[in-house]
Each structure stands twice: as C-alpha cells, then as structure tokens.
mmCIF file of C-alpha atoms and ligand atoms in Angstrom:
data_model
loop_
_atom_site.group_PDB
_atom_site.id
_atom_site.type_symbol
_atom_site.label_atom_id
_atom_site.label_comp_id
_atom_site.label_asym_id
_atom_site.label_seq_id
_atom_site.Cartn_x
_atom_site.Cartn_y
_atom_site.Cartn_z
ATOM 1 C CA UNK A 861 -0.498 -33.134 -47.099
ATOM 2 C CA UNK A 862 -2.920 -35.405 -48.347
ATOM 3 C CA UNK A 863 -3.137 -36.672 -51.733
ATOM 4 C CA UNK A 864 -5.965 -39.294 -51.260
ATOM 5 C CA UNK A 865 -8.195 -39.539 -48.300
ATOM 6 C CA UNK A 866 -10.427 -42.284 -47.948
ATOM 7 C CA UNK A 867 -13.628 -41.697 -45.730
ATOM 8 C CA UNK A 868 -15.237 -45.327 -44.734
ATOM 9 C CA UNK A 869 -14.706 -46.393 -47.599
ATOM 10 C CA UNK A 870 -16.931 -49.431 -49.077
ATOM 11 C CA UNK A 871 -17.074 -51.318 -51.912
ATOM 12 C CA UNK A 872 -19.769 -54.186 -52.738
ATOM 13 C CA UNK A 873 -20.261 -55.714 -56.273
ATOM 14 C CA UNK A 874 -22.998 -58.181 -57.133
ATOM 15 C CA UNK A 875 -22.653 -61.388 -58.797
ATOM 16 C CA UNK A 876 -25.896 -62.045 -59.201
ATOM 17 C CA UNK A 877 -27.375 -63.090 -56.402
ATOM 18 C CA UNK A 878 -24.057 -62.752 -54.418
ATOM 19 C CA UNK A 879 -23.009 -59.798 -52.843
ATOM 20 C CA UNK A 880 -19.351 -58.905 -52.111
ATOM 21 C CA UNK A 881 -17.837 -56.813 -49.844
ATOM 22 C CA UNK A 882 -14.547 -56.176 -51.179
ATOM 23 C CA UNK A 883 -13.275 -52.635 -49.087
ATOM 24 C CA UNK A 884 -15.468 -52.904 -45.125
ATOM 25 C CA UNK A 885 -15.464 -49.093 -43.796
ATOM 26 C CA UNK A 886 -11.754 -48.348 -45.300
ATOM 27 C CA UNK A 887 -10.072 -45.501 -43.533
ATOM 28 C CA UNK A 888 -6.707 -43.897 -44.898
ATOM 29 C CA UNK A 889 -4.413 -41.997 -46.700
ATOM 30 C CA UNK A 890 -2.126 -41.410 -48.715
ATOM 31 C CA UNK A 891 0.817 -38.095 -48.044
ATOM 32 C CA UNK A 892 3.113 -36.470 -50.784
ATOM 33 C CA UNK A 893 6.204 -38.343 -51.205
ATOM 34 C CA UNK A 894 4.986 -41.791 -49.095
ATOM 35 C CA UNK A 895 6.153 -45.226 -50.683
ATOM 36 C CA UNK A 896 3.487 -47.594 -49.509
ATOM 37 C CA UNK A 897 2.826 -51.326 -50.315
ATOM 38 C CA UNK A 898 -0.704 -52.362 -49.775
ATOM 39 C CA UNK A 899 -0.086 -56.361 -48.111
ATOM 40 C CA UNK A 900 -2.619 -58.433 -47.847
ATOM 41 C CA UNK A 901 -3.735 -62.394 -49.125
ATOM 42 C CA UNK A 902 -5.267 -63.634 -52.646
ATOM 43 C CA UNK A 903 -8.588 -61.791 -52.155
ATOM 44 C CA UNK A 904 -8.198 -59.690 -49.466
ATOM 45 C CA UNK A 905 -9.614 -55.882 -51.397
ATOM 46 C CA UNK A 906 -5.770 -54.594 -52.592
ATOM 47 C CA UNK A 907 -7.071 -54.422 -56.620
ATOM 48 C CA UNK A 908 -10.220 -52.914 -55.282
ATOM 49 C CA UNK A 909 -8.266 -49.909 -52.975
ATOM 50 C CA UNK A 910 -5.498 -49.514 -55.806
ATOM 51 C CA UNK A 911 -8.193 -49.156 -58.553
ATOM 52 C CA UNK A 912 -9.983 -46.780 -55.633
ATOM 53 C CA UNK A 913 -7.270 -44.241 -55.431
ATOM 54 C CA UNK A 914 -6.709 -44.025 -59.304
ATOM 55 C CA UNK A 915 -10.523 -42.919 -59.758
ATOM 56 C CA UNK A 916 -10.935 -46.172 -61.619
ATOM 57 C CA UNK A 917 -13.855 -47.028 -60.328
ATOM 58 C CA UNK A 918 -16.122 -45.670 -58.131
ATOM 59 C CA UNK A 919 -17.151 -46.884 -53.989
ATOM 60 C CA UNK A 920 -20.911 -48.088 -52.960
ATOM 61 C CA UNK A 921 -20.166 -45.792 -49.752
ATOM 62 C CA UNK A 922 -18.132 -43.404 -47.959
ATOM 63 C CA UNK A 923 -16.067 -40.665 -49.533
ATOM 64 C CA UNK A 924 -12.910 -40.554 -51.347
ATOM 65 C CA UNK A 925 -11.301 -37.190 -51.571
ATOM 66 C CA UNK A 926 -7.944 -36.232 -54.002
ATOM 67 C CA UNK A 927 -6.370 -32.802 -53.138
ATOM 68 C CA UNK A 928 -8.607 -32.492 -50.405
ATOM 69 C CA UNK A 929 -11.574 -32.449 -53.000
ATOM 70 C CA UNK A 930 -14.563 -35.046 -53.149
ATOM 71 C CA UNK A 931 -14.270 -37.132 -56.082
ATOM 72 C CA UNK A 932 -17.900 -37.700 -56.479
ATOM 73 C CA UNK A 933 -18.333 -34.458 -56.868
ATOM 74 C CA UNK A 934 -16.305 -35.145 -60.208
ATOM 75 C CA UNK A 935 -17.498 -35.012 -63.858
ATOM 76 C CA UNK A 936 -16.367 -37.009 -66.507
ATOM 77 C CA UNK A 937 -13.866 -33.980 -67.854
ATOM 78 C CA UNK A 938 -12.592 -33.983 -64.592
ATOM 79 C CA UNK A 939 -12.085 -37.165 -64.032
ATOM 80 C CA UNK A 940 -10.180 -37.827 -67.020
ATOM 81 C CA UNK A 941 -7.753 -34.766 -66.358
ATOM 82 C CA UNK A 942 -7.310 -35.926 -62.988
ATOM 83 C CA UNK A 943 -6.290 -39.302 -63.925
ATOM 84 C CA UNK A 944 -4.259 -38.109 -66.812
ATOM 85 C CA UNK A 945 -2.487 -35.435 -65.282
ATOM 86 C CA UNK A 946 -1.613 -36.606 -61.914
ATOM 87 C CA UNK A 947 -1.238 -40.412 -62.624
ATOM 88 C CA UNK A 948 0.710 -42.866 -63.202
ATOM 89 C CA UNK A 949 -0.409 -46.625 -63.715
ATOM 90 C CA UNK A 950 1.765 -49.814 -64.101
ATOM 91 C CA UNK A 951 0.023 -52.532 -64.021
ATOM 92 C CA UNK A 952 0.964 -56.416 -63.562
ATOM 93 C CA UNK A 953 1.903 -57.512 -66.868
ATOM 94 C CA UNK A 954 3.370 -54.360 -68.536
ATOM 95 C CA UNK A 955 0.814 -53.917 -71.201
ATOM 96 C CA UNK A 956 3.588 -52.412 -72.848
ATOM 97 C CA UNK A 957 2.101 -52.339 -77.330
ATOM 98 C CA UNK A 958 3.974 -54.706 -78.525
ATOM 99 C CA UNK A 959 5.071 -53.708 -81.787
ATOM 100 C CA UNK A 960 6.194 -50.157 -80.718
ATOM 101 C CA UNK A 961 9.472 -49.763 -79.156
ATOM 102 C CA UNK A 962 10.520 -48.985 -75.818
ATOM 103 C CA UNK A 963 10.397 -45.132 -77.130
ATOM 104 C CA UNK A 964 7.070 -45.033 -78.508
ATOM 105 C CA UNK A 965 5.555 -46.900 -75.586
ATOM 106 C CA UNK A 966 7.235 -44.503 -73.342
ATOM 107 C CA UNK A 967 5.761 -41.707 -75.374
ATOM 108 C CA UNK A 968 1.876 -42.972 -75.744
ATOM 109 C CA UNK A 969 0.599 -40.983 -73.013
ATOM 110 C CA UNK A 970 2.068 -37.954 -73.511
ATOM 111 C CA UNK A 971 0.006 -37.526 -76.527
ATOM 112 C CA UNK A 972 -2.927 -36.851 -74.577
ATOM 113 C CA UNK A 973 -1.454 -33.743 -73.156
ATOM 114 C CA UNK A 974 -0.811 -31.534 -76.558
ATOM 115 C CA UNK A 975 3.044 -31.155 -76.680
ATOM 116 C CA UNK A 976 4.893 -31.804 -80.179
ATOM 117 C CA UNK A 977 6.470 -34.768 -81.562
ATOM 118 C CA UNK A 978 10.443 -33.525 -80.412
ATOM 119 C CA UNK A 979 8.691 -32.856 -76.636
ATOM 120 C CA UNK A 980 7.526 -36.085 -76.677
ATOM 121 C CA UNK A 981 11.029 -37.909 -78.371
ATOM 122 C CA UNK A 982 12.649 -35.211 -75.340
ATOM 123 C CA UNK A 983 10.602 -36.130 -72.977
ATOM 124 C CA UNK A 984 9.941 -39.777 -73.268
ATOM 125 C CA UNK A 985 14.079 -40.133 -73.875
ATOM 126 C CA UNK A 986 14.618 -38.581 -70.446
ATOM 127 C CA UNK A 987 12.145 -41.533 -68.436
ATOM 128 C CA UNK A 988 14.533 -43.744 -70.279
ATOM 129 C CA UNK A 989 17.359 -42.305 -69.034
ATOM 130 C CA UNK A 990 15.558 -42.187 -65.655
ATOM 131 C CA UNK A 991 15.410 -45.987 -65.261
ATOM 132 C CA UNK A 992 18.622 -46.899 -67.100
ATOM 133 C CA UNK A 993 17.507 -48.158 -70.908
ATOM 134 C CA UNK A 994 18.733 -45.585 -73.280
ATOM 135 C CA UNK A 995 20.441 -48.440 -75.143
ATOM 136 C CA UNK A 996 16.707 -49.858 -75.756
ATOM 137 C CA UNK A 997 15.236 -47.829 -76.979
ATOM 138 C CA UNK A 998 14.517 -49.071 -80.022
ATOM 139 C CA UNK A 999 13.734 -52.196 -79.466
ATOM 140 C CA UNK A 1000 10.849 -53.440 -79.736
ATOM 141 C CA UNK A 1001 9.026 -54.924 -75.779
ATOM 142 C CA UNK A 1002 10.032 -58.479 -77.113
ATOM 143 C CA UNK A 1003 13.350 -58.208 -77.334
ATOM 144 C CA UNK A 1004 13.370 -57.285 -74.215
ATOM 145 C CA UNK A 1005 13.282 -59.525 -70.381
ATOM 146 C CA UNK A 1006 10.504 -59.998 -68.095
ATOM 147 C CA UNK A 1007 12.230 -56.925 -66.105
ATOM 148 C CA UNK A 1008 13.441 -54.306 -68.648
ATOM 149 C CA UNK A 1009 9.845 -54.173 -69.967
ATOM 150 C CA UNK A 1010 8.792 -53.530 -66.411
ATOM 151 C CA UNK A 1011 11.221 -50.766 -66.286
ATOM 152 C CA UNK A 1012 9.493 -49.503 -69.462
ATOM 153 C CA UNK A 1013 6.146 -49.933 -67.899
ATOM 154 C CA UNK A 1014 7.530 -47.422 -64.514
ATOM 155 C CA UNK A 1015 9.363 -45.243 -66.995
ATOM 156 C CA UNK A 1016 5.876 -44.481 -69.111
ATOM 157 C CA UNK A 1017 3.861 -44.584 -66.326
ATOM 158 C CA UNK A 1018 6.664 -41.180 -65.024
ATOM 159 C CA UNK A 1019 7.224 -39.512 -67.950
ATOM 160 C CA UNK A 1020 3.289 -37.056 -67.456
ATOM 161 C CA UNK A 1021 5.370 -35.919 -64.230
ATOM 162 C CA UNK A 1022 2.664 -37.523 -61.972
ATOM 163 C CA UNK A 1023 2.337 -36.172 -58.625
ATOM 164 C CA UNK A 1024 1.289 -40.336 -58.058
ATOM 165 C CA UNK A 1025 1.890 -43.412 -59.397
ATOM 166 C CA UNK A 1026 -0.273 -46.768 -58.181
ATOM 167 C CA UNK A 1027 1.111 -50.545 -59.143
ATOM 168 C CA UNK A 1028 -1.254 -53.546 -58.580
ATOM 169 C CA UNK A 1029 1.773 -56.203 -57.880
ATOM 170 C CA UNK A 1030 4.135 -55.240 -60.112
ATOM 171 C CA UNK A 1031 6.985 -57.729 -59.940
ATOM 172 C CA UNK A 1032 4.487 -60.885 -59.496
ATOM 173 C CA UNK A 1033 5.475 -61.570 -63.230
ATOM 174 C CA UNK A 1034 9.210 -60.861 -62.404
ATOM 175 C CA UNK A 1035 12.591 -63.203 -61.105
ATOM 176 C CA UNK A 1036 13.887 -62.273 -57.486
ATOM 177 C CA UNK A 1037 16.506 -60.178 -58.584
ATOM 178 C CA UNK A 1038 14.412 -58.068 -61.227
ATOM 179 C CA UNK A 1039 12.089 -57.590 -58.581
ATOM 180 C CA UNK A 1040 14.579 -56.042 -55.905
ATOM 181 C CA UNK A 1041 15.452 -53.710 -58.310
ATOM 182 C CA UNK A 1042 12.201 -53.178 -59.388
ATOM 183 C CA UNK A 1043 11.715 -52.062 -55.980
ATOM 184 C CA UNK A 1044 15.172 -50.175 -55.584
ATOM 185 C CA UNK A 1045 14.381 -48.182 -58.650
ATOM 186 C CA UNK A 1046 10.733 -46.942 -57.187
ATOM 187 C CA UNK A 1047 12.635 -46.188 -54.623
ATOM 188 C CA UNK A 1048 15.251 -44.461 -55.217
ATOM 189 C CA UNK A 1049 12.732 -41.924 -57.560
ATOM 190 C CA UNK A 1050 10.446 -41.622 -54.576
ATOM 191 C CA UNK A 1051 13.965 -40.469 -52.769
ATOM 192 C CA UNK A 1052 15.233 -38.086 -55.861
ATOM 193 C CA UNK A 1053 12.715 -37.482 -56.971
ATOM 194 C CA UNK A 1054 9.867 -37.298 -54.951
ATOM 195 C CA UNK A 1055 6.725 -39.423 -56.679
ATOM 196 C CA UNK A 1056 4.435 -40.899 -54.690
ATOM 197 C CA UNK A 1057 4.505 -45.054 -54.985
ATOM 198 C CA UNK A 1058 1.637 -46.808 -53.969
ATOM 199 C CA UNK A 1059 1.261 -50.120 -54.532
ATOM 200 C CA UNK A 1060 0.382 -53.597 -54.111
ATOM 201 C CA UNK A 1061 2.370 -57.206 -53.187
ATOM 202 C CA UNK A 1062 2.201 -60.612 -51.624
ATOM 203 C CA UNK A 1063 5.897 -60.646 -52.055
ATOM 204 C CA UNK A 1064 7.207 -61.115 -48.459
ATOM 205 C CA UNK A 1065 10.632 -59.790 -49.992
ATOM 206 C CA UNK A 1066 9.720 -56.885 -51.366
ATOM 207 C CA UNK A 1067 7.756 -56.230 -48.052
ATOM 208 C CA UNK A 1068 11.615 -55.075 -46.291
ATOM 209 C CA UNK A 1069 12.000 -52.957 -48.340
ATOM 210 C CA UNK A 1070 9.390 -51.289 -47.963
ATOM 211 C CA UNK A 1071 8.741 -47.864 -44.656
ATOM 212 C CA UNK A 1072 5.000 -48.299 -44.999
ATOM 213 C CA UNK A 1073 3.363 -51.538 -45.209
ATOM 214 C CA UNK A 1074 -0.476 -51.798 -45.310
ATOM 215 C CA UNK A 1075 -2.372 -54.715 -44.556
ATOM 216 C CA UNK A 1076 -5.510 -55.422 -46.087
ATOM 217 C CA UNK A 1077 -7.912 -59.536 -44.375
ATOM 218 C CA UNK A 1078 -11.212 -59.350 -46.312
ATOM 219 C CA UNK A 1079 -11.477 -55.829 -47.125
ATOM 220 C CA UNK A 1080 -10.501 -54.514 -43.605
ATOM 221 C CA UNK A 1081 -7.481 -51.976 -42.420
ATOM 222 C CA UNK A 1082 -5.591 -55.284 -40.269
ATOM 223 C CA UNK A 1083 -2.816 -52.391 -40.466
ATOM 224 C CA UNK A 1084 -1.462 -49.583 -41.359
ATOM 225 C CA UNK A 1085 2.165 -48.441 -40.127
ATOM 226 C CA UNK A 1086 2.449 -44.970 -40.912
ATOM 227 C CA UNK A 1087 2.899 -42.644 -38.197
ATOM 228 C CA UNK A 1088 0.127 -41.330 -36.869
ATOM 229 C CA UNK A 1089 -1.855 -43.709 -37.473
ATOM 230 C CA UNK A 1090 -4.424 -46.357 -35.929
ATOM 231 C CA UNK A 1091 -4.281 -49.701 -36.522
ATOM 232 C CA UNK A 1092 -7.375 -49.242 -38.508
ATOM 233 C CA UNK A 1093 -6.801 -46.303 -39.462
ATOM 234 C CA UNK A 1094 -8.947 -43.776 -37.058
ATOM 235 C CA UNK A 1095 -6.482 -41.362 -36.892
ATOM 236 C CA UNK A 1096 -8.999 -39.709 -39.574
ATOM 237 C CA UNK A 1097 -10.809 -37.486 -38.049
ATOM 238 C CA UNK A 1098 -14.826 -38.486 -39.304
ATOM 239 C CA UNK A 1099 -16.759 -35.789 -39.846
ATOM 240 C CA UNK A 1100 -20.036 -36.879 -40.112
ATOM 241 C CA UNK A 1101 -22.278 -37.238 -42.852
ATOM 242 C CA UNK A 1102 -22.286 -33.435 -43.626
ATOM 243 C CA UNK A 1103 -21.081 -33.686 -46.749
ATOM 244 C CA UNK A 1104 -23.072 -36.236 -48.037
ATOM 245 C CA UNK A 1105 -25.608 -33.581 -49.848
HETATM 246 N N1 ADP B 2617 -15.474 -56.581 -60.658
HETATM 247 C C1 ADP B 2617 -15.729 -57.501 -59.816
HETATM 248 N N2 ADP B 2617 -17.244 -58.823 -59.746
HETATM 249 C C2 ADP B 2617 -17.259 -58.807 -58.424
HETATM 250 N N3 ADP B 2617 -16.626 -59.495 -57.021
HETATM 251 C C3 ADP B 2617 -15.171 -59.416 -57.720
HETATM 252 C C4 ADP B 2617 -14.549 -58.292 -58.814
HETATM 253 N N4 ADP B 2617 -13.346 -57.009 -58.235
HETATM 254 C C5 ADP B 2617 -13.112 -58.188 -57.284
HETATM 255 N N5 ADP B 2617 -14.260 -58.937 -57.203
HETATM 256 C C6 ADP B 2617 -14.264 -59.901 -55.594
HETATM 257 O O1 ADP B 2617 -13.696 -58.280 -54.036
HETATM 258 C C7 ADP B 2617 -13.065 -59.079 -53.557
HETATM 259 C C8 ADP B 2617 -11.437 -58.697 -53.418
HETATM 260 O O2 ADP B 2617 -10.609 -57.989 -55.368
HETATM 261 P P1 ADP B 2617 -10.059 -58.055 -55.176
HETATM 262 O O3 ADP B 2617 -9.724 -56.461 -54.720
HETATM 263 O O4 ADP B 2617 -8.987 -58.371 -56.888
HETATM 264 O O5 ADP B 2617 -8.550 -58.428 -53.881
HETATM 265 P P2 ADP B 2617 -6.969 -58.548 -54.504
HETATM 266 O O6 ADP B 2617 -6.714 -58.130 -55.837
HETATM 267 O O7 ADP B 2617 -6.336 -58.559 -52.939
HETATM 268 O O8 ADP B 2617 -6.938 -60.309 -54.597
HETATM 269 C C9 ADP B 2617 -13.009 -60.890 -53.434
HETATM 270 O O9 ADP B 2617 -13.623 -61.275 -53.377
HETATM 271 C C10 ADP B 2617 -13.120 -60.628 -55.494
HETATM 272 O O10 ADP B 2617 -13.250 -61.971 -55.787
HETATM 273 MG MG1 MG B 2618 -5.113 -58.088 -57.205
#
C-alpha cells in the first residue's frame, strides 16, 4: 500500500521577479515499510520534497495523496491531525529544547495526544530505550554528544508511533561513526517495527546501506531504484485531470 503518492507534483518559489522551480512534475510513491534515501546535489529539491511529503507545504500544481486521500481536500484541522498522528520528523540540527532533559524532550510530542503524565513518561522511556539511551534520560542536550542528541531526536520522532518518519539530512552534523550508527538504528527500526523512513542525504558513505535511493537533479527525479518505478517515476498511472474539480 502507498502511504504517500505524488502525481506530477511541481513546486515553484517566487523570489521577487525570479521564479525557481524547486520540483518539476515529480511522480513518486512511498510504500509502507520503505526505507528511502533522497539524494542529489545542494539545491536539487530534497528539502522541498520532504516538506511536501510531510504536508508542511503545498504544491504549486499536481496532486499529493496520503493514504489514498488528496491532501488538497483537507482543512487545517485535518492537516494538523495528519501531521501529529502520522508523521515523525527529525531535523538536521536535532531541534531539541536545551533546558529540558532527554526524557522531557521525547515527551513533548505526546502533549498533543491528550495522555496522562504517567503514560507520557512511560512511552518516552520506551522510545529512549529503543535508541539505547535509557542511561541518559535525565541528561540535557548539552551534556550529550552529537550522535546521542540525534538519537534523542529519533526517539522523539518515534514516540507517537508514526507511520512515517521524515528526516532532512539527519547525519549532516555527525562524524562518520555516528552517522553510520544512526543509519543502522533507523534500519533496525525499519525492519523490526516496520517504521517507514524517508530521509535526505548527500553522503555517499550512507547510500550503500540504503535499499532504495531516489535521485533528484534540478527538481526532477533522475533515478529511483524502487522495484517497478521507472527512471522518471512513470510507473504511477496518470489519472488525467478528473480530480481537479
Ligand atoms: N522558501 C524558498 N524560497 C525561494 N526559493 C527556495 C525556497 N526554498 C527552496 N528554494 C529554492 O528551491 C530549490 C530547491 O531547494 P531545496 O529543496 O532546499 O534543495 P536541497 O534541499 O536539495 O538543497 C533551490 O534552488 C532553492 O534555492
Ligand atoms: Mg536541503
């Protein structure tokens, strides 16, 4: 089953007189259980694509469907629900709250879920255990290494048990050993818990460890080694403009 589908998705940004096409007619699908790296040079559209997958931004044209439903048909409330219930997001710079402990950082996303404090603590502890950081539950971010901080960010993304975790260059500020260990952790969560991952990277060392690599060039898909995907993602059947009502 496809979690997210792009059909001829284009995103343009206007900067004064200049229009930039960040994504150009992209057809793409994320299936449940996928472990996908989006790669490509700086400026090729990776962040734009992740933001669109995460419904943090909307396309200029084309259609995005999440679990078969066109995102354009959802109101703000439904979009908030979708984001907080279905997605976990890991940022390049971790985005942890400096004055909170690891455990408190991981509890944060659960506030939106209306759980008791005990239940929030219980779930956050389990998420920290899943990333092997139980011992660091009471540490603040500045008392941890970069690799440990990024693991806290993974735990925070996991704690709501999202269907899909998105990560924009999650290893960019990590040394090689920490970067490889983060990818191992994500793969383990992918195989053992069936968490779907889509992340961007331009780190060649990591790409050898990824089962599906999607390559962007100037906003277009120049490669997708998903079984059944065409080079330009043409495997997705066009349904014409019948849904543009
Ligand atoms: N908010 C924005 N306003 C204007 N241009 C943007 C914006 N975000 C991205 N772009 C442009 O869109 C293109 C793709 O950017 P981006 O998705 O950030 O690529 P990547 O993540 O691969 O480096 C670039 O040319 C970038 O300058
Ligand atoms: Mg980027």
